[in-house]
C-alpha cells in the first residue's frame, strides 16, 4: 500500500514514472552487540521497509520529500555543504552526500519521495534501511557502480557521523538479506551464509513494546562499545595479536579481575557468551529443535538484561509474561536496546491466544498498548518496480 502511495505521489508531482526501490528493515534472531566486537550475528531482512521513488532531475541537487512521520522536503546541493537539520533523516542524508562527495563518487541530481512502514526507534533498523536505500537509489540514478559491501561501509560511516558507533550487522542484513532465510554473518571477516528459520508448527512474531529508543542520542550504546574496547586494550598488553573480543576467552577475563573494571569484565563476558549463543542457535535451527531455540532466545534476553544492561523494565516484562505462557517457546529483545521489539517463537496452534495474553498482561502491568507483527522475511535492498 505504502509503495503505491509513494509512486503515485511521485507521478503526480514530478510528472515521471519513478524507479521504486525498497529497503527492508531487519530483525535479529541472536547475536546482539557482537558485531562491533568482530563477533557473530544472525539477523534477517523483513517485509516492512522504506520505499524510495526516484528519478534523475538533471539538476545539481537532490530534492527529497517524505511522509515518514510528517510531510517534509529538503533540497541538498551535490557539492555537499549543508547545515544541520531538525529532521532526523535530513542529517543522515546530509552525511551520506558529504561522504560520497569526499570519496569523489560521480553523483547526479535526483528527485526522491520516500516513506515506509518500519516503526522508527523500534529495533527494526529503520536507519540502516534509510541509509542503505538512499545510497542504493543514488547509485541507480547516477549509474555509479558501488558494491553492496561499499554501500554498507558508507551507511555505517553516516551512522558514526550522526553519533552511533555501530557495527555492520544492520547494513549487511538490509543489503544482503534473502527471503525466508536468516543471514549468518561473521563480523571478523564478513563471510556470510543463509539459514532457513522455518520451524514446523511454530511461528515468529514481533511484539513492539512501544518504548522508542534513540541510540545515537542515548550514549549508552557507545558506552558498551568503550567497555569492550577497554578489555581488548588490557588483553593486548600480554597478547599483542588480539584485535577484538573475538580473540578473548572467559579464562583471559578471569586474569583481568585485578586490573580491569568489573563492569567492563561483565560486559565482555556477555559478548563472548553471546557469540556462543549464536553458534547454539545455528545448531538448533539446523536440527529443527524449537524448544532449544526458545531456550537460547530467553538466555540471550536475560543476559542482555542483567549482564549487558540494555533492556528496559517493559521489555523484561514482555519476556517474563511469555515465560509464563505455555504457547510461547522463547523470546528476547532485539537490536541496540533501551526499547523496541521482542522477537517471539510461538506454537502456531496457540498463536492467537498467546498474542492476546501477551498484549493484555503487558497492558495490565505497564499501562502501555503493545503492537504485534507476524514476521515475514523478505529480500534485501532492491528495485521494487522499474520506471
Ligand atoms: C544496533 C547497531 C548494530 C548492532 C545492534 C546490536 O542496531 O546499529 O550495529 O550493534 O544495535 O546488536
Coordinates of C-alpha atoms and ligand atoms in Angstrom, one line a residue:
X1 CA 0.0 0.0 0.0
X2 CA 2.7 2.5 1.1
X3 CA 4.6 1.7 -2.1
X4 CA 1.7 2.7 -4.4
X5 CA 1.1 5.9 -2.4
X6 CA 4.7 6.9 -2.9
X7 CA 5.0 6.1 -6.6
X8 CA 1.5 7.7 -7.3
X9 CA 2.6 10.8 -5.4
X10 CA 5.8 11.0 -7.3
X11 CA 4.0 10.6 -10.7
X12 CA 1.5 13.4 -9.7
X13 CA 4.1 15.9 -8.5
X14 CA 7.1 15.2 -10.8
X15 CA 5.3 14.0 -13.9
X16 CA 7.6 11.0 -14.4
X17 CA 7.1 7.3 -13.6
X18 CA 9.8 6.8 -10.9
X19 CA 12.1 3.9 -10.3
X20 CA 10.9 2.4 -7.0
X21 CA 13.4 1.0 -4.6
X22 CA 12.7 -1.0 -1.4
X23 CA 15.0 -1.1 1.6
X24 CA 13.8 -3.6 4.2
X25 CA 14.1 -3.4 8.0
X26 CA 15.7 -6.2 9.8
X27 CA 15.2 -8.5 12.8
X28 CA 17.9 -10.3 14.7
X29 CA 17.5 -13.8 15.9
X30 CA 20.5 -13.7 18.2
X31 CA 24.0 -12.0 18.4
X32 CA 23.4 -8.6 19.9
X33 CA 26.2 -6.1 20.4
X34 CA 28.6 -8.7 19.0
X35 CA 29.1 -7.0 15.5
X36 CA 31.4 -4.3 16.7
X37 CA 33.4 -6.9 18.6
X38 CA 34.2 -8.9 15.4
X39 CA 31.6 -11.4 16.6
X40 CA 28.8 -13.5 15.1
X41 CA 25.2 -12.3 14.3
X42 CA 22.1 -13.9 12.9
X43 CA 19.8 -11.2 11.5
X44 CA 17.3 -11.3 8.6
X45 CA 15.7 -8.6 6.4
X46 CA 12.0 -8.2 6.7
X47 CA 8.9 -7.4 4.7
X48 CA 8.5 -4.0 6.4
X49 CA 10.5 -1.4 4.5
X50 CA 11.2 2.1 3.3
X51 CA 10.3 2.8 -0.4
X52 CA 12.2 5.3 -2.4
X53 CA 10.6 6.7 -5.6
X54 CA 13.4 8.3 -7.6
X55 CA 14.3 9.8 -10.9
X56 CA 17.1 11.8 -12.5
X57 CA 16.3 15.5 -12.4
X58 CA 19.3 16.8 -14.5
X59 CA 20.0 19.4 -11.8
X60 CA 22.8 19.9 -9.3
X61 CA 20.7 19.0 -6.4
X62 CA 18.9 16.1 -4.7
X63 CA 15.3 17.0 -3.8
X64 CA 13.8 14.8 -1.2
X65 CA 10.2 14.6 0.1
X66 CA 8.9 12.3 2.7
X67 CA 5.8 11.2 4.5
X68 CA 7.8 9.2 7.0
X69 CA 6.4 10.9 10.1
X70 CA 5.1 14.1 8.7
X71 CA 5.3 15.8 5.2
X72 CA 8.8 17.3 4.9
X73 CA 11.0 18.4 2.0
X74 CA 14.8 19.1 1.9
X75 CA 16.9 20.2 -1.1
X76 CA 20.6 19.0 -0.9
X77 CA 23.2 20.5 -3.1
X78 CA 25.5 18.0 -4.8
X79 CA 28.6 19.9 -3.6
X80 CA 27.8 18.6 -0.2
X81 CA 27.8 21.6 2.2
X82 CA 24.7 21.7 4.4
X83 CA 23.6 23.0 7.7
X84 CA 22.2 20.5 10.3
X85 CA 18.6 19.7 10.0
X86 CA 15.9 19.3 12.6
X87 CA 14.6 16.3 10.6
X88 CA 16.5 13.2 11.7
X89 CA 16.6 11.7 8.2
X90 CA 17.9 15.0 6.8
X91 CA 21.0 14.6 8.9
X92 CA 21.5 11.0 7.6
X93 CA 21.2 12.1 4.0
X94 CA 23.4 15.1 4.6
X95 CA 26.1 12.8 6.0
X96 CA 25.7 10.4 3.1
X97 CA 26.0 13.1 0.4
X98 CA 29.1 14.5 2.2
X99 CA 30.7 11.1 2.3
X100 CA 30.0 10.4 -1.3
X101 CA 31.4 13.8 -2.3
X102 CA 34.5 13.2 -0.2
X103 CA 35.1 9.9 -1.9
X104 CA 34.6 11.6 -5.3
X105 CA 31.8 9.4 -6.5
X106 CA 30.2 10.9 -9.5
X107 CA 26.6 11.5 -8.4
X108 CA 23.8 13.1 -10.4
X109 CA 20.8 15.3 -9.4
X110 CA 17.7 13.3 -8.3
X111 CA 14.2 13.8 -7.2
X112 CA 13.2 11.4 -4.4
X113 CA 10.0 10.7 -2.5
X114 CA 10.2 8.2 0.3
X115 CA 8.2 6.6 3.1
X116 CA 7.5 3.3 4.6
X117 CA 6.1 1.1 7.3
X118 CA 9.1 0.3 9.6
X119 CA 8.2 1.7 13.0
X120 CA 11.0 4.1 13.9
X121 CA 13.1 3.5 17.1
X122 CA 11.8 0.0 17.5
X123 CA 14.9 -2.1 17.0
X124 CA 14.0 -2.9 13.4
X125 CA 16.8 -0.8 12.0
X126 CA 14.8 1.9 10.2
X127 CA 18.1 4.0 10.0
X128 CA 20.0 1.3 8.1
X129 CA 17.1 0.9 5.7
X130 CA 17.0 4.7 5.3
X131 CA 20.8 5.0 4.6
X132 CA 21.3 1.8 2.5
X133 CA 18.2 2.5 0.5
X134 CA 19.2 6.1 -0.2
X135 CA 22.7 5.2 -1.2
X136 CA 21.4 2.4 -3.5
X137 CA 18.9 4.9 -5.0
X138 CA 21.8 7.3 -5.8
X139 CA 23.8 4.6 -7.5
X140 CA 20.9 3.6 -9.7
X141 CA 20.0 7.1 -10.7
X142 CA 23.6 8.2 -11.2
X143 CA 24.7 5.0 -13.0
X144 CA 27.5 4.7 -10.5
X145 CA 28.7 1.3 -9.5
X146 CA 29.1 1.0 -5.8
X147 CA 29.3 -2.6 -4.4
X148 CA 26.9 -3.6 -1.6
X149 CA 29.9 -4.1 0.7
X150 CA 30.9 -0.4 0.0
X151 CA 27.3 0.8 0.5
X152 CA 27.3 -0.9 3.9
X153 CA 30.5 0.9 4.8
X154 CA 29.2 4.3 3.7
X155 CA 25.9 3.8 5.6
X156 CA 27.9 2.8 8.7
X157 CA 30.1 5.9 8.3
X158 CA 26.9 8.0 8.2
X159 CA 25.7 6.5 11.5
X160 CA 29.1 7.2 13.0
X161 CA 28.9 10.8 11.9
X162 CA 25.5 11.1 13.5
X163 CA 26.9 9.7 16.7
X164 CA 26.2 6.0 16.9
X165 CA 29.4 3.9 16.8
X166 CA 27.6 0.9 15.4
X167 CA 28.9 -2.3 13.8
X168 CA 27.9 -3.6 10.4
X169 CA 25.1 -6.1 11.2
X170 CA 22.2 -3.9 10.2
X171 CA 23.7 -2.7 6.9
X172 CA 24.7 -6.2 5.9
X173 CA 21.2 -7.6 6.8
X174 CA 19.4 -4.9 4.9
X175 CA 21.6 -5.2 1.8
X176 CA 22.2 -9.0 1.7
X177 CA 19.0 -10.5 3.2
X178 CA 17.2 -13.3 1.4
X179 CA 13.5 -14.2 1.6
X180 CA 12.8 -17.0 4.1
X181 CA 16.3 -17.1 5.5
X182 CA 18.3 -15.7 8.3
X183 CA 21.7 -14.3 7.4
X184 CA 24.6 -15.6 9.4
X185 CA 27.4 -13.1 9.4
X186 CA 30.9 -13.5 10.8
X187 CA 31.8 -9.9 11.5
X188 CA 35.5 -10.7 11.8
X189 CA 36.0 -11.5 8.1
X190 CA 32.4 -10.6 6.8
X191 CA 31.9 -14.0 5.4
X192 CA 28.2 -15.0 5.4
X193 CA 25.7 -17.7 4.7
X194 CA 21.9 -18.3 4.8
X195 CA 20.0 -20.3 7.3
X196 CA 16.3 -21.2 6.9
X197 CA 14.4 -20.3 10.0
X198 CA 11.0 -22.0 9.5
X199 CA 10.3 -24.4 12.3
X200 CA 7.3 -26.6 11.6
X201 CA 4.4 -25.9 13.9
X202 CA 5.9 -22.7 15.2
X203 CA 5.6 -19.0 14.2
X204 CA 7.8 -16.0 14.7
X205 CA 6.1 -12.9 16.0
X206 CA 7.4 -9.4 16.9
X207 CA 5.9 -7.5 19.8
X208 CA 6.6 -3.8 19.9
X209 CA 6.9 -2.6 23.5
X210 CA 6.2 0.9 22.1
X211 CA 9.1 2.2 24.1
X212 CA 11.1 4.1 21.5
X213 CA 14.8 4.4 21.6
X214 CA 17.2 6.9 20.0
X215 CA 20.5 5.1 20.2
X216 CA 22.5 7.9 18.6
X217 CA 21.4 10.3 21.3
X218 CA 21.5 7.9 24.2
X219 CA 25.2 7.4 24.6
X220 CA 24.7 4.1 26.5
X221 CA 25.2 2.2 23.2
X222 CA 28.6 3.8 22.7
X223 CA 29.5 3.2 26.4
X224 CA 29.0 -0.5 25.9
X225 CA 31.4 -0.4 23.0
X226 CA 34.0 1.5 25.1
X227 CA 33.8 -1.1 27.8
X228 CA 34.6 -3.8 25.3
X229 CA 37.5 -1.8 23.9
X230 CA 38.9 -1.3 27.4
X231 CA 39.1 -5.1 27.8
X232 CA 40.7 -5.6 24.5
X233 CA 43.4 -3.0 25.3
X234 CA 44.1 -4.7 28.6
X235 CA 44.5 -8.2 26.9
X236 CA 46.7 -6.7 24.2
X237 CA 49.3 -5.8 26.9
X238 CA 50.0 -9.5 27.1
X239 CA 48.8 -10.7 23.7
X240 CA 49.6 -8.1 21.0
X241 CA 48.0 -10.2 18.3
X242 CA 44.5 -9.8 19.9
X243 CA 42.4 -7.3 17.9
X244 CA 38.9 -7.7 19.4
X245 CA 36.8 -9.6 21.9
X246 CA 36.5 -12.3 19.3
X247 CA 40.0 -13.4 20.3
X248 CA 39.4 -13.1 24.1
X249 CA 38.3 -16.1 26.2
X250 CA 36.5 -16.3 29.5
X251 CA 39.8 -17.5 31.0
X252 CA 41.5 -14.3 29.8
X253 CA 38.8 -12.3 31.6
X254 CA 39.5 -14.2 34.9
X255 CA 43.1 -13.0 34.7
X256 CA 41.9 -9.4 34.4
X257 CA 39.9 -9.2 37.6
X258 CA 42.6 -7.2 39.4
X259 CA 43.3 -4.7 36.7
X260 CA 40.0 -4.1 34.8
X261 CA 36.8 -2.5 36.0
X262 CA 34.2 -5.2 37.0
X263 CA 31.6 -3.6 34.7
X264 CA 33.9 -3.9 31.7
X265 CA 34.6 -7.5 32.6
X266 CA 30.8 -8.2 32.9
X267 CA 30.2 -6.6 29.5
X268 CA 33.0 -8.6 27.8
X269 CA 31.8 -11.8 29.3
X270 CA 28.3 -11.2 27.9
X271 CA 29.8 -10.7 24.4
X272 CA 31.9 -13.8 24.5
X273 CA 28.9 -15.9 25.7
X274 CA 26.6 -14.2 23.1
X275 CA 28.8 -15.5 20.3
X276 CA 28.4 -18.9 21.8
X277 CA 24.6 -18.5 21.8
X278 CA 24.8 -17.7 18.0
X279 CA 26.6 -21.0 17.4
X280 CA 24.0 -22.8 19.5
X281 CA 21.1 -21.1 17.7
X282 CA 22.6 -22.2 14.3
X283 CA 22.9 -25.8 15.5
X284 CA 19.3 -25.9 17.0
X285 CA 17.8 -24.3 13.9
X286 CA 19.5 -26.9 11.7
X287 CA 18.2 -29.7 14.0
X288 CA 14.7 -28.1 14.0
X289 CA 14.6 -28.1 17.8
X290 CA 12.1 -25.3 18.6
X291 CA 12.3 -25.8 22.4
X292 CA 16.1 -25.4 22.3
X293 CA 15.8 -22.4 20.0
X294 CA 13.4 -20.9 22.5
X295 CA 15.9 -21.5 25.4
X296 CA 18.6 -19.7 23.5
X297 CA 16.3 -16.7 23.0
X298 CA 15.4 -16.4 26.7
X299 CA 19.0 -16.9 27.8
X300 CA 20.1 -14.2 25.4
X301 CA 17.4 -11.8 26.8
X302 CA 18.3 -12.2 30.4
X303 CA 22.0 -11.8 29.6
X304 CA 21.2 -8.5 27.9
X305 CA 19.1 -7.6 30.9
X306 CA 21.5 -8.5 33.7
X307 CA 25.0 -8.5 32.2
X308 CA 24.9 -6.0 29.3
X309 CA 22.1 -4.0 30.9
X310 CA 20.5 -2.7 27.7
X311 CA 16.9 -3.8 28.2
X312 CA 14.0 -1.8 29.8
X313 CA 11.6 -2.9 32.5
X314 CA 8.9 -3.1 29.8
X315 CA 10.9 -5.4 27.6
X316 CA 11.7 -7.6 30.6
X317 CA 8.0 -7.7 31.4
X318 CA 7.2 -8.9 27.9
X319 CA 9.7 -11.7 28.1
X320 CA 8.6 -12.7 31.6
X321 CA 5.0 -12.8 30.6
X322 CA 5.9 -15.0 27.7
X323 CA 7.8 -17.4 30.1
X324 CA 4.5 -17.9 31.9
X325 CA 2.5 -18.8 28.8
X326 CA 2.9 -22.3 27.5
X327 CA 2.4 -21.3 23.9
X328 CA 5.5 -19.0 23.9
X329 CA 8.6 -21.1 23.4
X330 CA 11.0 -18.2 23.8
X331 CA 11.5 -14.5 23.3
X332 CA 14.1 -11.8 23.6
X333 CA 14.6 -8.1 23.0
X334 CA 16.2 -7.3 19.6
X335 CA 18.6 -4.6 18.4
X336 CA 20.6 -1.9 20.1
X337 CA 18.4 -1.9 23.2
X338 CA 16.7 0.5 25.5
X339 CA 13.3 0.0 23.8
X340 CA 11.8 -1.5 20.7
X341 CA 10.5 -5.0 19.9
X342 CA 10.9 -8.5 21.2
X343 CA 11.1 -11.5 18.9
X344 CA 8.9 -14.4 20.0
X345 CA 8.7 -18.0 18.9
X346 CA 5.2 -19.2 19.5
X347 CA 3.4 -22.6 18.9
X348 CA 1.2 -22.0 15.8
X349 CA -1.7 -23.8 17.4
X350 CA -1.6 -21.3 20.3
X351 CA -0.7 -18.3 18.3
X352 CA -3.8 -16.1 18.7
X353 CA -4.3 -16.9 22.3
X354 CA -0.7 -16.3 23.2
X355 CA -0.5 -13.0 21.4
X356 CA -3.7 -11.7 23.1
X357 CA -2.5 -12.9 26.5
X358 CA 0.9 -11.1 26.0
X359 CA -0.8 -7.9 25.0
X360 CA -3.4 -7.9 27.7
X361 CA -1.0 -8.8 30.5
X362 CA 1.6 -6.2 29.2
X363 CA -1.1 -3.5 29.3
X364 CA -2.1 -4.5 32.8
X365 CA 1.5 -4.3 34.1
X366 CA 2.7 -1.2 32.2
X367 CA -0.4 0.6 31.0
X368 CA 1.1 0.6 27.5
X369 CA -0.6 -0.8 24.4
X370 CA 1.9 -3.0 22.6
X371 CA 1.5 -4.0 19.0
X372 CA 2.4 -7.2 17.2
X373 CA 3.6 -8.1 13.7
X374 CA 3.8 -11.5 12.1
X375 CA 7.3 -11.9 10.9
X376 CA 7.9 -12.2 7.2
X377 CA 11.4 -12.4 5.9
X378 CA 12.0 -10.7 2.6
X379 CA 14.9 -9.9 0.2
X380 CA 17.5 -7.2 0.8
X381 CA 17.5 -3.7 -0.8
X382 CA 16.4 -4.0 -4.4
X383 CA 14.5 -2.4 -7.3
X384 CA 10.8 -2.9 -6.4
X385 CA 9.4 -1.5 -9.6
X386 CA 11.1 -0.3 -12.8
X387 CA 10.4 3.2 -14.0
Ligands
LIG1 C1 22.3 -1.5 16.6 C2 23.5 -1.3 15.8 C3 24.1 -2.6 15.3 C4 24.2 -3.6 16.4 C5 22.9 -3.7 17.2 C6 23.1 -4.5 18.5 O1 21.2 -2.0 15.8 O2 23.3 -0.5 14.6 O3 25.4 -2.4 14.7 O4 25.3 -3.4 17.3 O5 22.5 -2.4 17.6 O6 23.3 -5.9 18.1

